[in-house]
PDB file of C-alpha atoms (C1' of nucleotides) in Angstrom:
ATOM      1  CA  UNK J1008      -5.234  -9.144 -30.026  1.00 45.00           C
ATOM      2  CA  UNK J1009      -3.165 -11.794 -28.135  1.00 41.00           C
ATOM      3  CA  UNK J1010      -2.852  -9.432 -25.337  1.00 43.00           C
ATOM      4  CA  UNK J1011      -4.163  -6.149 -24.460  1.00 41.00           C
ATOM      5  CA  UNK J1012      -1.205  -3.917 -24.404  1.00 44.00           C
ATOM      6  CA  UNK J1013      -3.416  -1.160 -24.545  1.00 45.00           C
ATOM      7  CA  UNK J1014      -2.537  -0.504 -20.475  1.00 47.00           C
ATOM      8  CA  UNK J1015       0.877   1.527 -20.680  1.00 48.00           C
ATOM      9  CA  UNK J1016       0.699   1.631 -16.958  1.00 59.00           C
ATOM     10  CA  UNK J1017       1.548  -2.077 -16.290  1.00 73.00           C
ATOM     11  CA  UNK J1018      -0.643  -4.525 -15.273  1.00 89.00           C
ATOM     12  CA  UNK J1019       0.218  -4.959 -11.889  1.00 93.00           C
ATOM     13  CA  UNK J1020      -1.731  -1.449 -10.877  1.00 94.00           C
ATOM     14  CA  UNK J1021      -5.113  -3.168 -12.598  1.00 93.00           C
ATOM     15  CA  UNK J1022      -4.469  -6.354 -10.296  1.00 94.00           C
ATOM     16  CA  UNK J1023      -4.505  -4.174  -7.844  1.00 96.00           C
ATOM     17  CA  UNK J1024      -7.569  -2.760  -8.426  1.00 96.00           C
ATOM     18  CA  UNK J1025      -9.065  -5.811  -9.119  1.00 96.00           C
ATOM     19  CA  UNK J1026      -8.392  -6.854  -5.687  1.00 96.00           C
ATOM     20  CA  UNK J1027      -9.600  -4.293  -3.680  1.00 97.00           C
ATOM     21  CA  UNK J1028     -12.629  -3.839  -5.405  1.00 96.00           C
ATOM     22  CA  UNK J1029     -13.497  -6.924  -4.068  1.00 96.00           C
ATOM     23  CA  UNK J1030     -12.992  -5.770  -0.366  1.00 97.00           C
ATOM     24  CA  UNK J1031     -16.259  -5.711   0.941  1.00 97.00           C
ATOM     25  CA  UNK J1032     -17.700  -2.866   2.682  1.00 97.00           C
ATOM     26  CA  UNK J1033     -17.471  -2.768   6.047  1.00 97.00           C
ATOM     27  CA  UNK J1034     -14.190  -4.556   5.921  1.00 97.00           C
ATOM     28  CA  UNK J1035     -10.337  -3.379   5.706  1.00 97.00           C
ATOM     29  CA  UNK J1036      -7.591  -4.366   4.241  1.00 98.00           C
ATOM     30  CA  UNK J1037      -3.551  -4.320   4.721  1.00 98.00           C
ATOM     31  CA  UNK J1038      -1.467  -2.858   1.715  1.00 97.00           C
ATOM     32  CA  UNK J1039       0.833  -5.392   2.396  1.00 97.00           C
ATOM     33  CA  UNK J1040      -2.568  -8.377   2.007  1.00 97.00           C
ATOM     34  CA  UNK J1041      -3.403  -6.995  -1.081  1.00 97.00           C
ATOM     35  CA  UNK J1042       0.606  -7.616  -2.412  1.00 97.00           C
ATOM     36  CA  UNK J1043       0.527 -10.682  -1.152  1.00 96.00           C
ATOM     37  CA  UNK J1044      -2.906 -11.853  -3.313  1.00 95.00           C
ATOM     38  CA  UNK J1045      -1.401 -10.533  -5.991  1.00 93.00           C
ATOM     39  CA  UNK J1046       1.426 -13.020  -5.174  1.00 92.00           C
ATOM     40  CA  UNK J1047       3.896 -10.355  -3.989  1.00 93.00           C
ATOM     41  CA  UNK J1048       4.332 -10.347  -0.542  1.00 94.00           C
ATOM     42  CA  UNK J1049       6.839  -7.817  -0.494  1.00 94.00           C
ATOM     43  CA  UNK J1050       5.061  -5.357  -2.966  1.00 95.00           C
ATOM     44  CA  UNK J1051       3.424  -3.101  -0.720  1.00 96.00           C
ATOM     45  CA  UNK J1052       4.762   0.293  -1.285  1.00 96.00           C
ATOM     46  CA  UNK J1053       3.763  -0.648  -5.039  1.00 96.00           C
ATOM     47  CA  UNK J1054       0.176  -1.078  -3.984  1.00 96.00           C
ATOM     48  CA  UNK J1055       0.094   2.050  -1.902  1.00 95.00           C
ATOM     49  CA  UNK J1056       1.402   3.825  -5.211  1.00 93.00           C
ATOM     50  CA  UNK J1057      -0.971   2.262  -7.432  1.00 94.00           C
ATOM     51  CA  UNK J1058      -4.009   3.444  -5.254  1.00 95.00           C
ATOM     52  CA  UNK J1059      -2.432   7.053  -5.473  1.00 93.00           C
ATOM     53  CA  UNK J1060      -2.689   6.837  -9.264  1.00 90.00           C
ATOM     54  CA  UNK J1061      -6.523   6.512  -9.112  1.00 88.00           C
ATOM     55  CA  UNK J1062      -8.677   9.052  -9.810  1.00 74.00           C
ATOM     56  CA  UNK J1063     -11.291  10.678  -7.845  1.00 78.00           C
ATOM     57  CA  UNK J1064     -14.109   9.483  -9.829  1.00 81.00           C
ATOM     58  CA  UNK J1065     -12.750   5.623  -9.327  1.00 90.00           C
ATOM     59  CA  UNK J1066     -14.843   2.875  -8.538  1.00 93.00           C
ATOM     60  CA  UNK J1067     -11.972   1.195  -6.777  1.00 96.00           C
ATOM     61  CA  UNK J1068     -12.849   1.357  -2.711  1.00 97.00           C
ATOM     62  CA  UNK J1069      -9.394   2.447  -2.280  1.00 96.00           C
ATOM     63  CA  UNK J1070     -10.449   3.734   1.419  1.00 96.00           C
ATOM     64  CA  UNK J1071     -10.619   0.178   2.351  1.00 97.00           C
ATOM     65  CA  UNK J1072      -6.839  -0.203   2.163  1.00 97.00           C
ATOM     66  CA  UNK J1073      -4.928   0.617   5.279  1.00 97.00           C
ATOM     67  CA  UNK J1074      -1.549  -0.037   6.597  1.00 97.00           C
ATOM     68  CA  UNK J1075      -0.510  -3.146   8.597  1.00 96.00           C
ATOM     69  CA  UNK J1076      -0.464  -0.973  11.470  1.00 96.00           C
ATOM     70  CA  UNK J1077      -3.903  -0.499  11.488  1.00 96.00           C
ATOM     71  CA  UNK J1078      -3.451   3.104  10.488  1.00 95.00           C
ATOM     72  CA  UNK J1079      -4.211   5.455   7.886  1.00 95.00           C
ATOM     73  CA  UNK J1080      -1.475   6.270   5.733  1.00 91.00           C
ATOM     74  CA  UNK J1081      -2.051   8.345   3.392  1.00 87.00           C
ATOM     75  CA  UNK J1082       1.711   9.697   3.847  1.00 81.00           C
ATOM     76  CA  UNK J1083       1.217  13.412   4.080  1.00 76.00           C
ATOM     77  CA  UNK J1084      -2.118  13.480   1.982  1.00 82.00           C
ATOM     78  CA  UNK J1085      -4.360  15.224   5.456  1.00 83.00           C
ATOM     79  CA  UNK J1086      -7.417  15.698   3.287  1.00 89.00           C
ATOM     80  CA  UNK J1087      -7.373  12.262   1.511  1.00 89.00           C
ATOM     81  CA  UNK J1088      -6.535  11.161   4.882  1.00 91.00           C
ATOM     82  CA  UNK J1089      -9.965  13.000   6.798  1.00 92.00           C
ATOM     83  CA  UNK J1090     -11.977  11.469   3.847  1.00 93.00           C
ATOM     84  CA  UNK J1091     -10.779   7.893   4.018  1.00 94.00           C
ATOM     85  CA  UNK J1092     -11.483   8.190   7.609  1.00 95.00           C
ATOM     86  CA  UNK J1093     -14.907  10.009   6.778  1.00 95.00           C
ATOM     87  CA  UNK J1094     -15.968   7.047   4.488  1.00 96.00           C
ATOM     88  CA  UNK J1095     -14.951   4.114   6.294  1.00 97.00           C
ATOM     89  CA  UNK J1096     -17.088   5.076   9.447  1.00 97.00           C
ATOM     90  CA  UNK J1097     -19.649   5.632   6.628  1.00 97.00           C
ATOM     91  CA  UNK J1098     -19.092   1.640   6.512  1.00 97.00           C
ATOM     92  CA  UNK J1099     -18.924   1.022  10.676  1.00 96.00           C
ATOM     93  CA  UNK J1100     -15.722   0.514  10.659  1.00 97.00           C
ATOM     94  CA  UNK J1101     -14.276   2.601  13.318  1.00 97.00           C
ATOM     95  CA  UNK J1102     -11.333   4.752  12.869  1.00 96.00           C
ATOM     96  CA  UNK J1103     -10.628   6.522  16.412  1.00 95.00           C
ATOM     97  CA  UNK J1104      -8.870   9.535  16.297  1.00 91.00           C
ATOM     98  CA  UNK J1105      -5.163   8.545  16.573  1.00 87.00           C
ATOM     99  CA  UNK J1106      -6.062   5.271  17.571  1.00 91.00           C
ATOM    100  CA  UNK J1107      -6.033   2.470  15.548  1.00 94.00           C
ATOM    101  CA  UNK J1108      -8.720   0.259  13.455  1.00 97.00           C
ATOM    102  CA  UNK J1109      -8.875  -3.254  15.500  1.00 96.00           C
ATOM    103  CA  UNK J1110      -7.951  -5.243  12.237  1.00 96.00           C
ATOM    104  CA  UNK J1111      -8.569  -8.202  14.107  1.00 94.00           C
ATOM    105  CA  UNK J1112     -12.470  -7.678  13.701  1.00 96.00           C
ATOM    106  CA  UNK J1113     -12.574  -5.572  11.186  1.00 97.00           C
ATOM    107  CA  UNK J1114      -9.894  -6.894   8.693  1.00 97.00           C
ATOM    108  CA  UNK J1115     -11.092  -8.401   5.253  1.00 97.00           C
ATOM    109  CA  UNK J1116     -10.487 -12.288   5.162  1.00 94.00           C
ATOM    110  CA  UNK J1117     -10.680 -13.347   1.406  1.00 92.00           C
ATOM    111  CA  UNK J1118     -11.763 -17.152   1.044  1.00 86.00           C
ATOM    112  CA  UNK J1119      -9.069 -18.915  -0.986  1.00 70.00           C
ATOM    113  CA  UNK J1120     -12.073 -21.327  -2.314  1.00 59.00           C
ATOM    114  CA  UNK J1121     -14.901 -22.164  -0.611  1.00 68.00           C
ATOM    115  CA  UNK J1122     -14.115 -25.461   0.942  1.00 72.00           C
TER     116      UNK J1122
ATOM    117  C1'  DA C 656      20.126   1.128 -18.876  1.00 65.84           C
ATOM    118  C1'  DA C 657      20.871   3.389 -14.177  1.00 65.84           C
ATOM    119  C1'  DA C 658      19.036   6.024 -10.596  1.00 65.84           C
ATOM    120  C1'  DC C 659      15.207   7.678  -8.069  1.00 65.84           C
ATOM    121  C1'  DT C 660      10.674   7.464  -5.875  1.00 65.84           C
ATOM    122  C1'  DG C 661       7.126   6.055  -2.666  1.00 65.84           C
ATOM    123  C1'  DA C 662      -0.677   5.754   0.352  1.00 65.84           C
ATOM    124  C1'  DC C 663       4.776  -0.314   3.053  1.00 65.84           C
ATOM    125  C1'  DT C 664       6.822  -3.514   6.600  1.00 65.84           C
ATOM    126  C1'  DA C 665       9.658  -5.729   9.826  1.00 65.84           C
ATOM    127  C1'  DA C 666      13.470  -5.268  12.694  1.00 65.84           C
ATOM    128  C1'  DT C 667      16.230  -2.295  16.045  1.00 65.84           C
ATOM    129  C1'  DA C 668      17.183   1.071  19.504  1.00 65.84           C
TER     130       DA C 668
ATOM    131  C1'  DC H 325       4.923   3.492  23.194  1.00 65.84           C
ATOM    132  C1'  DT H 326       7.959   6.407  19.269  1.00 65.84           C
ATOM    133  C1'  DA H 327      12.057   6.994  16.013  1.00 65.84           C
ATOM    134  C1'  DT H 328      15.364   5.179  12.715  1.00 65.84           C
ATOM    135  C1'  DT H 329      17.144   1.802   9.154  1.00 65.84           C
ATOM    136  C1'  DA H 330      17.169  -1.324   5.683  1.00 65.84           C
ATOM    137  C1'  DG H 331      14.845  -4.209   2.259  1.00 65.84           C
ATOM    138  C1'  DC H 332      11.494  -4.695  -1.532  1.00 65.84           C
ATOM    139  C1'  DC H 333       8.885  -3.875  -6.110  1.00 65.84           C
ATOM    140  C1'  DA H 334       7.071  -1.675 -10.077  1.00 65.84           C
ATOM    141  C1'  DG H 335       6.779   2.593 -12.468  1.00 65.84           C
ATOM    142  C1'  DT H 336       9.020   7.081 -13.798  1.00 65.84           C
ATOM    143  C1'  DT H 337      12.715   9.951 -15.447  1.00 65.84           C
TER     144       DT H 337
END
DNA sequence: AAACTGACTAATA
DNA sequence: CTATTAGCCAGTT
């Protein structure tokens, strides 16, 4: 097969994936970082939609992903919300109540290439 | 093919 | 600091 069409849902939600399974734990990451490694800097609501297509059993980390505000937002979603919250403490990253996660230290920086 | 939708963001007020 | 507005992109209808 020259090319997997087998994925009816478009590639770009795999890429996604892809990407933020390689967030390591412990570490966050922006909707709007993960658009831009994709090479779509401007793609961020399409991230945020792909991670609401996953299932619960998914190995994707998709509590890793938060938004450039340094905020859950899991747009309405309260429980998803309490247990992306719940899991990412699980990791040490801390996620005060109404406060926001200090992206500065705890943000995910992805090498380019080892130099 | 056109219109609509949304786990975003940056710019304004 | 919060609230509103407009732009963007891929998938869905």
């Amino acid at each position: 097969m020259t090319r997997g069409r087998t994925v009816t849902r478009g590639d770009f939600f795999e890429r996604v994936y892809a990407v933020v399974r390689r967030i390591p734990r412990g570490r966050v990451a922006t909707y709007g970082q993960v658009a831009a490694l994709l090479g779509h800097p401007r793609a961020a609501r399409t991230v945020g939609w792909a991670l609401r297509a996953l299932s619960e059993g998914s190995d994707v980390p998709w509590h890793r992903v938060i938004n450039g505000s340094g905020r859950i937002s899991t747009n309405g979603r309260d429980h998803e919300a309490s247990l992306q919250a719940q899991r990412l403490r699980r990791e040490s990253v801390p996620v005060p109540a109404g406060g926001r996660i200090p992206i500065e230290r705890f943000g995910w920086r992805p090498r380019v290439r080892g130099p």
